[in-house]
Short mmCIF file of C-alpha atoms and ligand atoms in Angstrom, two decimals:
data_model
loop_
_atom_site.label_atom_id
_atom_site.label_comp_id
_atom_site.label_asym_id
_atom_site.label_seq_id
_atom_site.Cartn_x
_atom_site.Cartn_y
_atom_site.Cartn_z
CA UNK A 1 -19.47 -9.72 23.79
CA UNK A 2 -17.27 -12.80 23.42
CA UNK A 3 -13.53 -12.71 23.96
CA UNK A 4 -13.11 -13.44 20.25
CA UNK A 5 -14.97 -10.29 19.26
CA UNK A 6 -13.27 -8.17 21.91
CA UNK A 7 -9.85 -9.14 20.57
CA UNK A 8 -10.94 -8.47 16.98
CA UNK A 9 -12.23 -5.02 17.90
CA UNK A 10 -9.08 -4.26 19.90
CA UNK A 11 -7.02 -5.30 16.87
CA UNK A 12 -9.07 -3.02 14.58
CA UNK A 13 -8.65 -0.08 16.96
CA UNK A 14 -4.93 -0.66 17.26
CA UNK A 15 -4.58 -0.87 13.47
CA UNK A 16 -6.53 2.35 13.07
CA UNK A 17 -4.05 4.12 15.34
CA UNK A 18 -1.07 2.71 13.43
CA UNK A 19 -2.54 3.65 10.05
CA UNK A 20 -3.23 7.20 11.28
CA UNK A 21 0.45 7.45 12.26
CA UNK A 22 2.19 5.60 9.44
CA UNK A 23 -0.27 5.27 6.54
CA UNK A 24 -1.88 2.03 5.41
CA UNK A 25 1.34 0.22 4.50
CA UNK A 26 2.89 -1.05 7.72
CA UNK A 27 6.20 -2.75 8.51
CA UNK A 28 6.08 -6.43 9.36
CA UNK A 29 8.10 -5.87 12.55
CA UNK A 30 5.28 -3.70 13.93
CA UNK A 31 2.64 -6.30 13.01
CA UNK A 32 4.72 -9.09 14.54
CA UNK A 33 4.96 -7.16 17.77
CA UNK A 34 1.23 -6.41 17.78
CA UNK A 35 -0.59 -4.99 20.78
CA UNK A 36 -1.34 -5.68 24.42
CA UNK A 37 -4.69 -7.20 25.37
CA UNK A 38 -5.24 -7.55 29.11
CA UNK A 39 -1.57 -8.34 29.69
CA UNK A 40 -1.28 -10.73 26.75
CA UNK A 41 0.64 -9.75 23.65
CA UNK A 42 -1.37 -10.24 20.48
CA UNK A 43 0.73 -10.35 17.31
CA UNK A 44 -1.11 -9.84 14.03
CA UNK A 45 1.02 -11.91 11.69
CA UNK A 46 3.16 -15.06 11.77
CA UNK A 47 5.11 -16.92 9.08
CA UNK A 48 2.03 -18.86 7.93
CA UNK A 49 -0.61 -16.94 5.95
CA UNK A 50 -3.64 -17.85 8.06
CA UNK A 51 -2.91 -16.61 11.55
CA UNK A 52 -4.57 -17.29 14.90
CA UNK A 53 -3.10 -15.58 17.99
CA UNK A 54 -2.69 -17.83 21.03
CA UNK A 55 -5.50 -16.19 23.01
CA UNK A 56 -8.07 -16.81 20.25
CA UNK A 57 -9.79 -19.96 18.99
CA UNK A 58 -10.23 -18.77 15.42
CA UNK A 59 -7.96 -17.02 12.88
CA UNK A 60 -7.66 -13.23 13.09
CA UNK A 61 -5.73 -12.40 9.93
CA UNK A 62 -4.79 -13.65 6.48
CA UNK A 63 -1.61 -12.58 4.70
CA UNK A 64 -0.42 -12.65 1.10
CA UNK A 65 3.35 -12.77 0.76
CA UNK A 66 5.24 -9.89 -0.89
CA UNK A 67 5.76 -9.95 -4.62
CA UNK A 68 2.99 -12.42 -5.36
CA UNK A 69 1.40 -10.99 -8.52
CA UNK A 70 -1.63 -9.07 -7.32
CA UNK A 71 -3.66 -9.79 -10.42
CA UNK A 72 -3.74 -13.37 -9.15
CA UNK A 73 -5.34 -12.25 -5.92
CA UNK A 74 -8.49 -10.88 -7.54
CA UNK A 75 -11.18 -12.80 -9.36
CA UNK A 76 -12.81 -11.39 -12.47
CA UNK A 77 -15.91 -10.38 -10.50
CA UNK A 78 -13.73 -8.13 -8.34
CA UNK A 79 -13.33 -10.19 -5.19
CA UNK A 80 -10.17 -11.36 -3.49
CA UNK A 81 -9.27 -15.01 -3.88
CA UNK A 82 -7.34 -16.30 -0.90
CA UNK A 83 -5.49 -19.60 -1.30
CA UNK A 84 -5.88 -22.42 1.21
CA UNK A 85 -2.90 -23.37 3.26
CA UNK A 86 -1.46 -26.26 1.25
CA UNK A 87 -3.77 -28.58 -0.68
CA UNK A 88 -5.60 -30.29 2.18
CA UNK A 89 -9.00 -28.68 2.83
CA UNK A 90 -8.95 -30.39 6.25
CA UNK A 91 -5.70 -28.69 7.37
CA UNK A 92 -6.45 -27.03 10.70
CA UNK A 93 -5.75 -23.52 9.31
CA UNK A 94 -8.28 -24.08 6.49
CA UNK A 95 -10.76 -25.55 8.99
CA UNK A 96 -10.29 -22.49 11.20
CA UNK A 97 -10.95 -20.11 8.33
CA UNK A 98 -14.04 -22.11 7.35
CA UNK A 99 -15.33 -21.65 10.89
CA UNK A 100 -14.67 -17.89 10.64
CA UNK A 101 -16.79 -18.01 7.47
CA UNK A 102 -19.58 -19.99 9.19
CA UNK A 103 -19.71 -17.47 12.03
CA UNK A 104 -19.33 -14.41 9.74
CA UNK A 105 -16.39 -13.09 11.78
CA UNK A 106 -14.46 -10.10 10.42
CA UNK A 107 -10.81 -10.67 9.47
CA UNK A 108 -7.78 -8.52 8.74
CA UNK A 109 -6.09 -8.87 5.35
CA UNK A 110 -2.38 -8.10 4.89
CA UNK A 111 -1.06 -7.87 1.36
CA UNK A 112 2.73 -7.96 1.10
CA UNK A 113 3.91 -5.24 -1.28
CA UNK A 114 7.67 -5.35 -0.93
CA UNK A 115 9.59 -7.55 1.54
CA UNK A 116 8.73 -6.44 5.06
CA UNK A 117 5.91 -4.04 4.16
CA UNK A 118 2.19 -4.82 4.03
CA UNK A 119 -0.94 -3.03 2.91
CA UNK A 120 -3.49 -3.38 5.72
CA UNK A 121 -7.16 -3.94 4.90
CA UNK A 122 -9.98 -4.52 7.40
CA UNK A 123 -12.60 -5.68 8.00
CA UNK A 124 -12.80 -8.37 5.33
CA UNK A 125 -15.32 -11.21 5.25
CA UNK A 126 -15.31 -14.62 3.64
CA UNK A 127 -18.07 -14.86 1.05
CA UNK A 128 -17.43 -18.37 -0.24
CA UNK A 129 -15.44 -21.48 0.41
CA UNK A 130 -14.26 -23.09 -2.83
CA UNK A 131 -12.77 -26.50 -2.00
CA UNK A 132 -12.41 -27.43 -5.69
CA UNK A 133 -10.26 -24.34 -6.34
CA UNK A 134 -8.63 -24.49 -2.86
CA UNK A 135 -9.55 -20.86 -2.23
CA UNK A 136 -11.79 -18.66 -0.13
CA UNK A 137 -13.54 -15.72 -1.76
CA UNK A 138 -13.04 -12.58 0.32
CA UNK A 139 -14.89 -9.26 0.26
CA UNK A 140 -13.67 -6.03 1.80
CA UNK A 141 -16.33 -4.37 3.91
CA UNK A 142 -16.91 -0.80 4.89
CA UNK A 143 -16.38 -0.59 8.65
CA UNK A 144 -19.35 1.76 9.04
CA UNK A 145 -21.78 -0.77 7.59
CA UNK A 146 -20.71 -3.63 9.86
CA UNK A 147 -22.85 -4.12 12.92
CA UNK A 148 -20.51 -5.19 15.69
CA UNK A 149 -22.96 -4.67 18.55
CA UNK A 150 -26.05 -6.62 19.53
CA UNK A 151 -25.25 -10.16 20.54
CA UNK A 152 -22.39 -12.46 19.80
CA UNK A 153 -22.87 -12.80 16.08
CA UNK A 154 -21.29 -10.18 13.88
CA UNK A 155 -23.77 -9.40 11.21
CA UNK A 156 -23.22 -7.56 8.00
CA UNK A 157 -26.06 -5.34 7.01
CA UNK A 158 -28.09 -6.72 4.13
CA UNK A 159 -26.21 -5.36 1.16
CA UNK A 160 -26.13 -6.25 -2.46
CA UNK A 161 -23.16 -8.07 -3.88
CA UNK A 162 -22.33 -5.24 -6.30
CA UNK A 163 -21.57 -2.79 -3.53
CA UNK A 164 -19.16 -5.21 -1.90
CA UNK A 165 -17.45 -5.91 -5.20
CA UNK A 166 -17.08 -2.16 -5.63
CA UNK A 167 -15.49 -1.66 -2.19
CA UNK A 168 -13.17 -4.59 -2.85
CA UNK A 169 -12.20 -3.12 -6.23
CA UNK A 170 -11.20 0.13 -4.51
CA UNK A 171 -8.73 -1.98 -2.54
CA UNK A 172 -7.25 -3.18 -5.82
CA UNK A 173 -6.71 0.43 -6.92
CA UNK A 174 -5.14 1.21 -3.55
CA UNK A 175 -2.89 -1.82 -3.96
CA UNK A 176 -1.68 -0.55 -7.36
CA UNK A 177 -0.93 2.89 -5.91
CA UNK A 178 0.81 1.62 -2.80
CA UNK A 179 2.85 -0.85 -4.82
CA UNK A 180 4.16 1.97 -7.02
CA UNK A 181 4.99 4.08 -3.97
CA UNK A 182 6.75 1.29 -2.07
CA UNK A 183 8.82 0.19 -5.07
CA UNK A 184 9.88 3.72 -5.98
CA UNK A 185 10.77 4.65 -2.40
CA UNK A 186 12.69 1.39 -1.96
CA UNK A 187 14.69 2.06 -5.17
CA UNK A 188 15.77 5.44 -3.77
CA UNK A 189 16.41 4.14 -0.24
CA UNK A 190 13.57 6.36 1.00
CA UNK A 191 15.34 9.59 0.03
CA UNK A 192 14.27 12.56 -2.05
CA UNK A 193 16.08 12.27 -5.41
CA UNK A 194 16.65 16.04 -5.35
CA UNK A 195 17.47 17.03 -1.76
CA UNK A 196 18.20 13.62 -0.10
CA UNK A 197 15.57 14.18 2.62
CA UNK A 198 14.99 10.86 4.39
CA UNK A 199 11.60 11.09 6.11
CA UNK A 200 9.13 8.65 4.53
CA UNK A 201 6.23 10.70 5.86
CA UNK A 202 7.45 13.59 3.72
CA UNK A 203 8.14 11.56 0.59
CA UNK A 204 5.97 10.81 -2.44
CA UNK A 205 6.44 8.50 -5.38
CA UNK A 206 6.02 11.06 -8.17
CA UNK A 207 5.10 9.99 -11.68
CA UNK A 208 7.31 11.42 -14.42
CA UNK A 209 4.58 10.95 -17.03
CA UNK A 210 1.39 11.53 -14.98
CA UNK A 211 -0.83 8.49 -14.52
CA UNK A 212 -3.76 10.07 -16.36
CA UNK A 213 -1.70 10.08 -19.58
CA UNK A 214 -2.18 6.98 -21.74
CA UNK A 215 1.59 6.38 -22.08
CA UNK A 216 2.14 6.50 -18.31
CA UNK A 217 3.38 3.26 -16.73
CA UNK A 218 3.30 2.27 -13.05
CA UNK A 219 6.93 1.12 -13.17
CA UNK A 220 9.85 2.41 -11.10
CA UNK A 221 11.49 3.96 -14.21
CA UNK A 222 8.47 6.25 -14.55
CA UNK A 223 8.81 7.30 -10.93
CA UNK A 224 10.90 9.56 -8.75
CA UNK A 225 11.10 9.58 -4.98
CA UNK A 226 10.50 13.24 -4.14
CA UNK A 227 9.77 15.15 -0.95
CA UNK A 228 6.48 17.05 -0.85
CA UNK A 229 8.12 20.37 -1.77
CA UNK A 230 10.05 18.99 -4.71
CA UNK A 231 7.13 16.89 -5.92
CA UNK A 232 4.93 19.99 -6.14
CA UNK A 233 7.76 22.02 -7.71
CA UNK A 234 8.36 19.26 -10.30
CA UNK A 235 4.67 18.92 -11.18
CA UNK A 236 4.23 22.68 -11.51
CA UNK A 237 7.38 23.11 -13.69
CA UNK A 238 9.30 25.25 -11.21
CA UNK A 239 11.83 22.43 -11.32
CA UNK A 240 12.73 20.46 -14.43
CA UNK A 241 14.91 17.36 -14.77
CA UNK A 242 16.75 16.96 -18.07
CA UNK A 243 17.07 13.56 -19.78
CA UNK A 244 20.68 13.65 -18.51
CA UNK A 245 19.40 13.72 -14.94
CA UNK A 246 20.34 17.33 -14.32
CA UNK A 247 18.12 19.61 -12.23
CA UNK A 248 17.06 22.91 -13.82
CA UNK A 249 15.29 25.70 -11.99
CA UNK A 250 12.94 27.98 -13.92
CA UNK A 251 14.73 31.23 -14.86
CA UNK A 252 12.39 33.65 -13.09
CA UNK A 253 12.49 31.60 -9.90
CA UNK A 254 16.31 31.58 -10.01
CA UNK A 255 16.26 35.36 -9.91
CA UNK A 256 13.85 35.72 -7.00
CA UNK A 257 15.11 36.88 -3.65
CA UNK A 258 13.68 35.14 -0.61
CA UNK A 259 14.61 33.16 2.50
CA UNK A 260 16.54 29.91 3.01
CA UNK A 261 13.93 27.50 1.62
CA UNK A 262 14.03 29.21 -1.76
CA UNK A 263 17.81 29.66 -1.66
CA UNK A 264 18.87 26.22 -0.46
CA UNK A 265 15.78 24.15 -1.18
CA UNK A 266 15.23 25.29 -4.75
CA UNK A 267 17.79 27.70 -6.29
CA UNK A 268 20.73 25.73 -4.87
CA UNK A 269 19.70 22.65 -6.83
CA UNK A 270 20.20 24.28 -10.24
CA UNK A 271 22.68 22.21 -12.27
CA UNK A 272 22.92 19.42 -9.67
CA UNK A 273 22.49 15.78 -10.77
CA UNK A 274 19.64 13.84 -9.19
CA UNK A 275 20.17 10.84 -6.94
CA UNK A 276 19.85 7.65 -8.99
CA UNK A 277 18.79 4.15 -7.84
CA UNK A 278 21.39 1.40 -7.46
CA UNK A 279 19.93 -0.70 -10.23
CA UNK A 280 20.19 0.70 -13.74
CA UNK A 281 16.78 -0.76 -14.61
CA UNK A 282 15.22 1.52 -11.97
CA UNK A 283 16.76 4.73 -13.30
CA UNK A 284 14.24 7.24 -14.67
CA UNK A 285 13.44 6.48 -18.28
CA UNK A 286 15.13 9.09 -20.52
CA UNK A 287 12.18 9.27 -22.90
CA UNK A 288 9.83 9.92 -20.00
CA UNK A 289 12.12 12.64 -18.65
CA UNK A 290 12.39 14.14 -22.13
CA UNK A 291 8.57 14.16 -22.43
CA UNK A 292 8.31 16.06 -19.16
CA UNK A 293 11.35 18.31 -19.74
CA UNK A 294 9.87 19.59 -23.03
CA UNK A 295 6.86 20.85 -21.08
CA UNK A 296 9.18 22.46 -18.53
CA UNK A 297 10.99 24.32 -21.33
CA UNK A 298 7.65 25.41 -22.87
CA UNK A 299 6.32 26.70 -19.56
CA UNK A 300 9.48 28.68 -18.75
ZN1 ZN B 1 13.36 17.13 -1.70
#
């Protein structure tokens, strides 16, 4: 196996470990630091979008900056469109990526969601070079169907284009979900709006109007940063939040007698105001809360 492939595989393995620990949205600081390969540090990102670590001859990753509208990143046929560096197709970064394409090497794709936090997607492959549009067309691949053994060339199993478009479209859905989560958690400074718990691993971005309802919106004002316990209690109407941002506990649950989690974690919140984001625009929408609170009242 060539050094190039060894480093790519080491990068994939390292990313897998990080994603198992932290989820698939990783902080830029971690990606900048990267991993150790035979005594050499291999970062995974740099300020430019197309990135080649020093120990490699070809690019390893491509990055989209935070807050670029993600609709722009996907073509109508469901593939990612990655912009050239600048407008010169002969820029060395574009030439490097073209060579990755020619050799069918797998890449890592980082999509900036909020400043400093990136959705990680790998392996991705270049399907097309479009010099007239100054873009590369990128498909996300299923790791299991990539043959990384047998010779120097990485080959993708013969697969129809529709399957790849489908896998890439799942990434788009994931991007929507992760964007909602990151924006909601950022608005609440990564705290539960009910109990102030600060561990990201224990926090969800809860929808006020659930996302299967037609009137649901993926905006921060239809979200609440809630810990796992309070998310489940909110969704199952044990906890209600009035349009005036006051927490209400269901009557029968208020009267129960049980240990400290029930007492402090649930009953103690009755009548308390929720934590609100700094920016008024991010505050929970009163109509959305009212919609949900009516169901809380009905189920009590
Ligand atoms: Zn909580």
